[in-house]
Short mmCIF file of C-alpha atoms and ligand atoms in Angstrom, two decimals:
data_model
loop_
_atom_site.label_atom_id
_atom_site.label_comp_id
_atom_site.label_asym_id
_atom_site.label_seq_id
_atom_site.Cartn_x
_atom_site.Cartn_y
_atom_site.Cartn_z
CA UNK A 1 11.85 -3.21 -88.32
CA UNK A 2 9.89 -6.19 -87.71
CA UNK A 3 6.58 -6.63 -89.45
CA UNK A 4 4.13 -7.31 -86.41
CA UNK A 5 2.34 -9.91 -84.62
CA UNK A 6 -1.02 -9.92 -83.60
CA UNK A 7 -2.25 -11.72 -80.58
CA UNK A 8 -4.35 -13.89 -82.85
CA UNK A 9 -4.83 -13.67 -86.62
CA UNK A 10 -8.40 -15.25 -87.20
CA UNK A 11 -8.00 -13.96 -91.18
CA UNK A 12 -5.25 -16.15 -91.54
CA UNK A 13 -7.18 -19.07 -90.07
CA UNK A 14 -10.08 -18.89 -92.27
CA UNK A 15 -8.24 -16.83 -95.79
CA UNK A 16 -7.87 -20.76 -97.46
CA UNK A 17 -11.68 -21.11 -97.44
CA UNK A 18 -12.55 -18.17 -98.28
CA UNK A 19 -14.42 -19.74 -101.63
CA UNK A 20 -16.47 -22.12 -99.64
CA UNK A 21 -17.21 -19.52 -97.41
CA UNK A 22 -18.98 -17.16 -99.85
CA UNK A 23 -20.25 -20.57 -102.05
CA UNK A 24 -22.31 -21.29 -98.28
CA UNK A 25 -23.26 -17.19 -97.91
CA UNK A 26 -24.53 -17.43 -101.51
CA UNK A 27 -26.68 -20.59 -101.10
CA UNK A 28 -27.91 -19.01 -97.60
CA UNK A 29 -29.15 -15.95 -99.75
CA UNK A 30 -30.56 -17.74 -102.54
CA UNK A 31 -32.76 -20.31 -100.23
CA UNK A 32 -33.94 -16.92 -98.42
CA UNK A 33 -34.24 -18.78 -95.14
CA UNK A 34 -32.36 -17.17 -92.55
CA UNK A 35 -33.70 -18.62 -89.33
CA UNK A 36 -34.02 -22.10 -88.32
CA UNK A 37 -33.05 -23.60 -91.69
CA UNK A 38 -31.23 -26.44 -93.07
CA UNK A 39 -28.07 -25.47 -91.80
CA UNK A 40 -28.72 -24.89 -88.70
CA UNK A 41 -30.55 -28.51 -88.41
CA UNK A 42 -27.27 -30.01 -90.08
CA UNK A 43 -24.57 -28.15 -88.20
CA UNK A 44 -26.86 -29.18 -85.09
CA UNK A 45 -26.19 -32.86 -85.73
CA UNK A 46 -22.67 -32.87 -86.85
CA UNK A 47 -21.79 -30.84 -83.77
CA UNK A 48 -23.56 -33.00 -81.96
CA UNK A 49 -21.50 -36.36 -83.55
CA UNK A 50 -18.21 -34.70 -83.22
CA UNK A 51 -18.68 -33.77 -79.92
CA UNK A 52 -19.94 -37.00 -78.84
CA UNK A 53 -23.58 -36.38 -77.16
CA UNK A 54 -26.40 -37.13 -78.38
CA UNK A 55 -28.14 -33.38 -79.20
CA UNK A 56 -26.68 -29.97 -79.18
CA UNK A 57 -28.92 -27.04 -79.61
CA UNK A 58 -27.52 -23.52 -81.06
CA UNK A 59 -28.54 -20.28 -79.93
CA UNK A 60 -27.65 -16.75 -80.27
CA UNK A 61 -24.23 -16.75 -77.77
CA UNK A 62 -22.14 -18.20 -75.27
CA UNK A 63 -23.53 -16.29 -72.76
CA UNK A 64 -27.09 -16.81 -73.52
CA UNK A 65 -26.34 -20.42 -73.79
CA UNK A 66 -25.77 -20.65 -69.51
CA UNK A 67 -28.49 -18.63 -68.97
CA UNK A 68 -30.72 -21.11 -71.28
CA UNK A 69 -29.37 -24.14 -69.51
CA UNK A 70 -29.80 -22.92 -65.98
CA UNK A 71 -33.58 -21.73 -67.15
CA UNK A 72 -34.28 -25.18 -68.36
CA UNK A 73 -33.25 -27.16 -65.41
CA UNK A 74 -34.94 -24.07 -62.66
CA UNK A 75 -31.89 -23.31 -61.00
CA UNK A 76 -32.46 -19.91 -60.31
CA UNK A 77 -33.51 -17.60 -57.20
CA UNK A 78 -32.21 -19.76 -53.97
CA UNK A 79 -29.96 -21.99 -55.44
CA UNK A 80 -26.29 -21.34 -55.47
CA UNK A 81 -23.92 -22.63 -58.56
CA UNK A 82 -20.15 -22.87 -57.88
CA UNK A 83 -17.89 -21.70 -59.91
CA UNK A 84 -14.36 -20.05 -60.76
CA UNK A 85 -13.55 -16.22 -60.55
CA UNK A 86 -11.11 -16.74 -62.84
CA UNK A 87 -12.94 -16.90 -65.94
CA UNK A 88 -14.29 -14.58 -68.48
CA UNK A 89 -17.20 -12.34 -66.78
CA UNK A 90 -20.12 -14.33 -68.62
CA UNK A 91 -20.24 -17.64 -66.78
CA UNK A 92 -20.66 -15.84 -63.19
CA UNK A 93 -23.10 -13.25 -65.08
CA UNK A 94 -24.97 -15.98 -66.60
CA UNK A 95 -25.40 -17.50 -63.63
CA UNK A 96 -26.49 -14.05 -61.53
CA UNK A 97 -28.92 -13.43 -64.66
CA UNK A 98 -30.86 -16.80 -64.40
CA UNK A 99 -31.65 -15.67 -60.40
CA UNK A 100 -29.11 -17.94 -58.60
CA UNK A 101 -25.81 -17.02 -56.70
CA UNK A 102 -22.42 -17.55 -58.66
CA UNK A 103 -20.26 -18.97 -55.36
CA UNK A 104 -16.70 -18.56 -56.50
CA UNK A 105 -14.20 -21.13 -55.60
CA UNK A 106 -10.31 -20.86 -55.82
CA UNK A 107 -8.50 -22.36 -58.14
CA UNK A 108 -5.27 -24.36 -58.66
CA UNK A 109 -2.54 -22.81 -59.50
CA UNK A 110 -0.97 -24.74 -61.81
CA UNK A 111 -4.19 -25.57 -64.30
CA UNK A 112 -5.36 -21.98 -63.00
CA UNK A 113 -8.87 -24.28 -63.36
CA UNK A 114 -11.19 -25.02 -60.24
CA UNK A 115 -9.44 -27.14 -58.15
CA UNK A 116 -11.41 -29.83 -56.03
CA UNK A 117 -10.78 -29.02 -52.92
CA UNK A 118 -11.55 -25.92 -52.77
CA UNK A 119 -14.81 -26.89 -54.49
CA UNK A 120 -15.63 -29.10 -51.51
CA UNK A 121 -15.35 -26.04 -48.87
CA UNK A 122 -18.29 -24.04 -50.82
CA UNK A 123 -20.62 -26.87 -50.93
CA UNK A 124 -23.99 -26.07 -49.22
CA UNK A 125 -27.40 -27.44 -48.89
CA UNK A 126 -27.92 -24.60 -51.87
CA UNK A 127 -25.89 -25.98 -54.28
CA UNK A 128 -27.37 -26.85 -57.35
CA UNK A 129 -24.81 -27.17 -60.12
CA UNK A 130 -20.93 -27.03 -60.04
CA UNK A 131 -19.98 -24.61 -63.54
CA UNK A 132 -16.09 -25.63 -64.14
CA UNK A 133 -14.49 -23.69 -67.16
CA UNK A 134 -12.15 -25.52 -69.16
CA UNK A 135 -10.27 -22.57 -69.44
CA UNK A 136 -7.50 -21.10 -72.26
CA UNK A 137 -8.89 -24.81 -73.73
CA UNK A 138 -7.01 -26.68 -70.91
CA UNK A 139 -10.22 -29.39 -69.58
CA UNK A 140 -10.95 -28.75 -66.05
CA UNK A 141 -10.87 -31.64 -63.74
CA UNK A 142 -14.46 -33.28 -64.77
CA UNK A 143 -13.58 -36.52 -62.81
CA UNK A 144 -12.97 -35.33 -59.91
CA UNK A 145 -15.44 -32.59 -59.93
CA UNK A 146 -18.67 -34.99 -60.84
CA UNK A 147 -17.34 -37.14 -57.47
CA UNK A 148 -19.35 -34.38 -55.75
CA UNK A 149 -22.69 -35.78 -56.86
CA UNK A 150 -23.52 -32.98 -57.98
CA UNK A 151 -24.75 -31.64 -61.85
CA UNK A 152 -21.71 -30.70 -63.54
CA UNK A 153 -22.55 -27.70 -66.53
CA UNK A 154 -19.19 -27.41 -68.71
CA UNK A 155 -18.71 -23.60 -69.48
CA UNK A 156 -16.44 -25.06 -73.00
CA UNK A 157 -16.76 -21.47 -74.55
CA UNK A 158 -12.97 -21.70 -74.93
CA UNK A 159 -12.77 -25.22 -75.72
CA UNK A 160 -14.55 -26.83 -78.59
CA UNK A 161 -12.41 -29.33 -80.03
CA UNK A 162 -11.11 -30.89 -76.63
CA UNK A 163 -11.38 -34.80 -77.09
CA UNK A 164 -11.41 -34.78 -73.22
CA UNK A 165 -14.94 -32.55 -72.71
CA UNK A 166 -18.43 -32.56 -72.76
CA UNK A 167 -19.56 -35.82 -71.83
CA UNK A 168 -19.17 -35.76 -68.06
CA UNK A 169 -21.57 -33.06 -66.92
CA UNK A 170 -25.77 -32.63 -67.29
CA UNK A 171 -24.58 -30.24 -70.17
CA UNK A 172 -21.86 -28.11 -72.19
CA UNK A 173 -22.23 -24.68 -73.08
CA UNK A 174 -20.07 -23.10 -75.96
CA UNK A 175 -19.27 -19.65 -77.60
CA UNK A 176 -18.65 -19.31 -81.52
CA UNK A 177 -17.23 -15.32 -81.07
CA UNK A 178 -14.53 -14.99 -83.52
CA UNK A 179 -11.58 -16.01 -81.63
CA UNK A 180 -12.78 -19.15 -80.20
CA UNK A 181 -11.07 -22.43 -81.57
CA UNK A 182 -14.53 -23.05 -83.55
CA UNK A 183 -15.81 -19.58 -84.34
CA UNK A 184 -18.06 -18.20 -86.39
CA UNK A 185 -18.28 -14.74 -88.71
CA UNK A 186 -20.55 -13.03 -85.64
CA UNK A 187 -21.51 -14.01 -82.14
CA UNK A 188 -22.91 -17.86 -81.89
CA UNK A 189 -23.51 -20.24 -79.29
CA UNK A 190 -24.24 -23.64 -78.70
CA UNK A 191 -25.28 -26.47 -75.88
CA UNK A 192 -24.59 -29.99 -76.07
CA UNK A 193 -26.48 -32.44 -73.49
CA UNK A 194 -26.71 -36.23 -73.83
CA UNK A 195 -30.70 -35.97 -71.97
CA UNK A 196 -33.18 -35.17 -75.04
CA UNK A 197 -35.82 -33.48 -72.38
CA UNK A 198 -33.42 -31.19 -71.78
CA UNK A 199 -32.80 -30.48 -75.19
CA UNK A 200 -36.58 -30.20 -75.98
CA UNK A 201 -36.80 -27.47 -73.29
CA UNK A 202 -33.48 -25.99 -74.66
CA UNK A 203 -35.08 -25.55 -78.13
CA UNK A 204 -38.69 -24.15 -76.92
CA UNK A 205 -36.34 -21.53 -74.53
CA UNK A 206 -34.65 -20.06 -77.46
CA UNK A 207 -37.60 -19.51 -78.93
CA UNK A 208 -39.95 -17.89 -76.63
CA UNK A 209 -40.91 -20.49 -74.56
CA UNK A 210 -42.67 -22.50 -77.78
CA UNK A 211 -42.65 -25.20 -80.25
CA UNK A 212 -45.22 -24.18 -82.56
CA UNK A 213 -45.11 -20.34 -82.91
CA UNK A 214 -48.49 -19.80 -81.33
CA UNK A 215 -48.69 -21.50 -77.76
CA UNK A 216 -46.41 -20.07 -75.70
CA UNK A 217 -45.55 -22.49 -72.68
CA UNK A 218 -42.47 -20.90 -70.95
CA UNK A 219 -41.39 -17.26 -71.08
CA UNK A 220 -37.88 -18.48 -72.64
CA UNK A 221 -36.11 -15.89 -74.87
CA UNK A 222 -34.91 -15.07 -78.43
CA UNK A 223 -31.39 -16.33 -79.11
CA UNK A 224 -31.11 -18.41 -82.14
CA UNK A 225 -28.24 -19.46 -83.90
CA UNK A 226 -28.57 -18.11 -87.67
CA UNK A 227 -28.54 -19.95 -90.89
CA UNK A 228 -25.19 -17.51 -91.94
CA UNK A 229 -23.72 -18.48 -89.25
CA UNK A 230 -24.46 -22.25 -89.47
CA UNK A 231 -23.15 -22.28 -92.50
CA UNK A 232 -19.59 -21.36 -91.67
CA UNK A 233 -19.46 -23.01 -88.59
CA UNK A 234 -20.16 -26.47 -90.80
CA UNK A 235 -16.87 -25.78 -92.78
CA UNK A 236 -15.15 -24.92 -89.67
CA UNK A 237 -16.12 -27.93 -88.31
CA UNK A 238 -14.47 -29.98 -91.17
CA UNK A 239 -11.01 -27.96 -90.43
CA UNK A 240 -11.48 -28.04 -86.64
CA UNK A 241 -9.21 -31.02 -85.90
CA UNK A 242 -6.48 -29.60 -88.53
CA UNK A 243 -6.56 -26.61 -86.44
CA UNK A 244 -6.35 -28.02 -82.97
CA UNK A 245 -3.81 -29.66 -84.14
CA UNK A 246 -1.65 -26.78 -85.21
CA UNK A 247 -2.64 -25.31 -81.85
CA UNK A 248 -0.77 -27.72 -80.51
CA UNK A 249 2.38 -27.89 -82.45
CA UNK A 250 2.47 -23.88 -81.60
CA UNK A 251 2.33 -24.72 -77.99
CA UNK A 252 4.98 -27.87 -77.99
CA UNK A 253 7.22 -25.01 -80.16
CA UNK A 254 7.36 -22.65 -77.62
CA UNK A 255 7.88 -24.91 -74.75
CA UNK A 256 10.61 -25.96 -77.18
CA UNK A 257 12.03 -22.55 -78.02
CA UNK A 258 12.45 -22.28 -74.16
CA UNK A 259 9.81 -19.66 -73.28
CA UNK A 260 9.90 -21.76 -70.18
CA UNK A 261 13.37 -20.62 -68.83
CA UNK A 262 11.59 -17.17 -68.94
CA UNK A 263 8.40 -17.71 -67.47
CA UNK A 264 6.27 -20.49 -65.87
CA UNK A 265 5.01 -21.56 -69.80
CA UNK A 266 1.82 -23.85 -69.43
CA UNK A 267 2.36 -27.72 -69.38
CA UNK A 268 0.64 -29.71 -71.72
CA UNK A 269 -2.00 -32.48 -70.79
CA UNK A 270 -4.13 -34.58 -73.13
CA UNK A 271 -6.79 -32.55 -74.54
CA UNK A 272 -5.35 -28.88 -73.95
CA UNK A 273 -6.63 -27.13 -76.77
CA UNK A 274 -4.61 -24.20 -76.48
CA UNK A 275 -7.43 -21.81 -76.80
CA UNK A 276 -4.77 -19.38 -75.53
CA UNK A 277 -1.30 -19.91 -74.59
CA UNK A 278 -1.20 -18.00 -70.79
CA UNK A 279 2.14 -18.50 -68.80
CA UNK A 280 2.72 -16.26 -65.62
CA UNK A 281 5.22 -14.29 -64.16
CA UNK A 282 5.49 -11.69 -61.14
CA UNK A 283 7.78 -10.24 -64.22
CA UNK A 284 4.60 -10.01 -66.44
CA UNK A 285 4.10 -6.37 -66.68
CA UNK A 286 7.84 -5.94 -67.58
CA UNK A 287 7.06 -8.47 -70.02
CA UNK A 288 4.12 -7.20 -71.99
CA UNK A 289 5.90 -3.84 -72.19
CA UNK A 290 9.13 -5.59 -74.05
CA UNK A 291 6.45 -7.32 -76.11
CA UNK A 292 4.74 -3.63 -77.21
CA UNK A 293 7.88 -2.44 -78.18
CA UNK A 294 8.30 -5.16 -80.24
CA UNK A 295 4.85 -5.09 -81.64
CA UNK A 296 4.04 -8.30 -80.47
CA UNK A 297 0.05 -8.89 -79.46
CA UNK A 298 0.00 -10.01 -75.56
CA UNK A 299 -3.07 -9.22 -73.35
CA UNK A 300 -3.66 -10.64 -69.57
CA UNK A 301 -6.84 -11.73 -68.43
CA UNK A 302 -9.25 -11.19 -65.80
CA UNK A 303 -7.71 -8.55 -63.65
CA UNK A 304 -9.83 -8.10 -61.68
CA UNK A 305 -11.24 -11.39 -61.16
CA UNK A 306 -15.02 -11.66 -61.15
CA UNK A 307 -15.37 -11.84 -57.00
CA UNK A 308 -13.95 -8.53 -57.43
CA UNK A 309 -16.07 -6.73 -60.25
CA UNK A 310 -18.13 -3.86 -58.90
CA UNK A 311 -21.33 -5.78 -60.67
CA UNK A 312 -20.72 -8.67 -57.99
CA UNK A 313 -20.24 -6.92 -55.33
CA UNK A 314 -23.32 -7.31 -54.02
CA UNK A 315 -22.05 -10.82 -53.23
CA UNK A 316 -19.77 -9.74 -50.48
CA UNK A 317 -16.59 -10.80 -51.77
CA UNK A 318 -13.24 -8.97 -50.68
CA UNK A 319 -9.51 -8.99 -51.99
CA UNK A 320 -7.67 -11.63 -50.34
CA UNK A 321 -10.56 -14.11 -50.45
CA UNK A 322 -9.14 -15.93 -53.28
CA UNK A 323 -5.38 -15.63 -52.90
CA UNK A 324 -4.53 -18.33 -56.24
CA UNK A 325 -6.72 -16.39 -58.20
CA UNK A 326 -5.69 -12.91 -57.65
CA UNK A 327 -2.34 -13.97 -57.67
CA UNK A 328 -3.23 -15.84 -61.65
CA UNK A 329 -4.83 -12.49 -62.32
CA UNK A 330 -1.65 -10.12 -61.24
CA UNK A 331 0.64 -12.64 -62.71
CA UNK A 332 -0.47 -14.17 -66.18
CA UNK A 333 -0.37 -12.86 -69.75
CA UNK A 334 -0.52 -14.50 -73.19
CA UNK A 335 1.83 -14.66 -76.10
CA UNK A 336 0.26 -14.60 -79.87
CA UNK A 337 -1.00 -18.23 -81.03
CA UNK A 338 -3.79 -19.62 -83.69
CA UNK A 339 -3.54 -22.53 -86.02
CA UNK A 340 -0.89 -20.81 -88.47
CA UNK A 341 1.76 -18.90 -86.36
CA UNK A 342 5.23 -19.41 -87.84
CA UNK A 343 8.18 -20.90 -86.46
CA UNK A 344 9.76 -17.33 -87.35
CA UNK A 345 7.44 -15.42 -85.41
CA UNK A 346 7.28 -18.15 -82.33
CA UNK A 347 11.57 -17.64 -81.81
CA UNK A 348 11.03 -13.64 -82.40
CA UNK A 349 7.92 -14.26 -79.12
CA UNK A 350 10.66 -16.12 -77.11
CA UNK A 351 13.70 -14.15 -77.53
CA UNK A 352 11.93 -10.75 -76.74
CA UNK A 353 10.31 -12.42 -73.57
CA UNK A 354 13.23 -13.93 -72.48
CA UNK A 355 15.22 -10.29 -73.21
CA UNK A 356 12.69 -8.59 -70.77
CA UNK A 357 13.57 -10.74 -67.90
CA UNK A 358 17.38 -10.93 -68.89
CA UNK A 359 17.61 -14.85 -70.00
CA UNK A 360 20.58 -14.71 -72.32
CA UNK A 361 19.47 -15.77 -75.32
C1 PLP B 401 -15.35 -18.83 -70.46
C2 PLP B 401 -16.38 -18.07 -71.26
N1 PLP B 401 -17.68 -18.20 -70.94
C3 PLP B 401 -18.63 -17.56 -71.64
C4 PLP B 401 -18.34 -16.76 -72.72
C5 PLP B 401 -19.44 -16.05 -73.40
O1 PLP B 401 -19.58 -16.31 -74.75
P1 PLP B 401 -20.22 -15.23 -75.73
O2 PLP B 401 -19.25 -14.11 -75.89
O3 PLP B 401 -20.45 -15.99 -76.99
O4 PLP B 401 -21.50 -14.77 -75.11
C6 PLP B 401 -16.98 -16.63 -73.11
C7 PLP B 401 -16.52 -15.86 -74.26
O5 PLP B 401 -16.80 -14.87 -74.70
C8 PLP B 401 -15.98 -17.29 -72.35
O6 PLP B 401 -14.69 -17.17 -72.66
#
């Protein structure tokens, strides 16, 4: 019997550092600062150089980080944001929980990211901000999308390290949860913007709404990204290209092991990140069984999608409203990748999908 294969194996990521990970805890605990510290400050700027804008601000989660950005430009109650509904449940939550409408556009099939023209149709006098998702780390069509005229606010949760991100739209929102490319040891977040106003507002939102601790000139919230955390993310930072590199190597290896014959395998594109590596097939359930019995880590995502999730209903959205996206959602599953996976356990991925849908081998 096989030893198994987990859908990702973070521990295996970060195991080599493991010494300057607990030299960083210790210095955290000695300096006895655990909010807005030196490490925050620093991790703050070198995000904010290797992401190529000129601030980012951290704060307590991906989530909170849309939420924070919507606040701070006052798109809320009235306005209308477009967006995907095939996405993780955050971005159109964020979006509900700042007091605007999350309008869900369809999305192209073969990116499975917004696609343009379907953008165009949901355009009203209401729109405030288009929200694309460079999803499974694969950048959404920025170009095309900022054609609209309209503010563009990157939902990059899943792809920090893309060369091809973050510099198109008003701002970028990311996620540090322990499976993102750049993750942290606990939930993080951050927001990149090249417009320091923004930024200023950014930084008084996370903290109540202030920038000394006794006026209070917004009611903002408390998310804060921690000193712990900052700490971490700096030496993840350092490895981050390393990694996204691997991440890629992975991907090009299965496309070369011939997962493709099985399945419609994503195609690369400068800047994929390979958060995830999600092919489809109307075969997928067949698939992911073959893949248990193996004890191989798969998982599908977003079924259902977010115009369907009893919280949204309210929005009046019914099955058959988004046919690419509820087909993505019936039809897509991921194999295991992170920046480490073995050649060995790649070809043991790609025979047993290519079993289940009788590909000889
Ligand atoms: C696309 C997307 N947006 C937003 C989030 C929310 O991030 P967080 O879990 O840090 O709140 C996530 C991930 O969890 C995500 O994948």
């Amino acid at each position: 019997m096989h030893d198994p294969i987990p859908l990702v194996d973070v521990k295996a990521q970060y195991a080599p550092l493991l010494p300057s990970i607990r030299e960083a805890i210790d210095a955290v605990l000695e300096s006895g600062q655990f909010v807005f510290g030196p490490n925050v400050t620093a991790f703050e700027e070198e995000a904010a150089r290797y992401l190529g804008v000129r601030e980012t601000v951290g704060v307590g989660n991906g989530t909170d980080a849309i939420v924070l950005v919507l606040n701070a430009l006052e798109i809320g109650p009235g306005a209308e944001v477009i967006c995907p509904a095939f996405t993780f449940y955050a971005t159109a939550e964020a979006i509900a929980r700042a007091g605007a409408t999350p309008v869900f556009a369809d999305i192209d099939p073969l990116t499975m990211n917004l696609a343009p023209e379907r953008v165009a149709e949901r355009i009203t006098r209401r729109t405030k901000a288009i929200m694309p998702v460079h999803l499974f780390g694969r950048p959404a069509p920025l170009a095309e999308l900022a054609d609209f005229g309209l503010p563009l606010i990157e939902d990059a949760a899943q792809a920090f390290g893309s060369p091809e991100i973050a510099r198109a739209g008003v701002a970028s929102t990311f996620s540090f949860y322990p499976t993102k490319n750049l993750f942290g040891l606990g939930d993080g977040g951050l927001v990149a913007t090249d417009d320091p106003d923004l930024a200023e507002r950014l930084r008084m939102l996370r903290f109540h709404g202030s920038k000394a601790k006794k006026i209070f000139e917004y009611v903002g919230t408390n998310s804060r990204l921690d000193e712990i955390q900052a700490a971490v993310l700096r030496i993840f930072l350092r490895e981050l290209d390393a990694w996204t590199a691997l991440r890629r190597e992975a991907a090009e290896r299965y496309r070369e092991l011939g997962l493709g014959e099985a399945c419609e395998a994503p195609v690369d594109e400068p800047g994929h990140v390979y958060h995830l590596f999600v092919s489809r097939s109307p075969q997928r359930d067949a698939i992911r069984v073959a893949l248990a019995d193996a004890r191989i880590g798969s998982a599908e995502y977003y079924l259902p999608p977010l115009h369907l999730q009893p919280a949204l209903s309210y929005l009046g959205y019914s099955e058959g409203d988004l046919p690419e996206t509820e087909r993505a959602a019936r039809e897509n599953f991921s194999v295991p990748l992170w920046a480490g996976i073995t050649a060995e356990q790649q070809a043991r991925v790609v025979e047993t999908v290519r079993a289940a849908v009788g590909v000889p081998a």
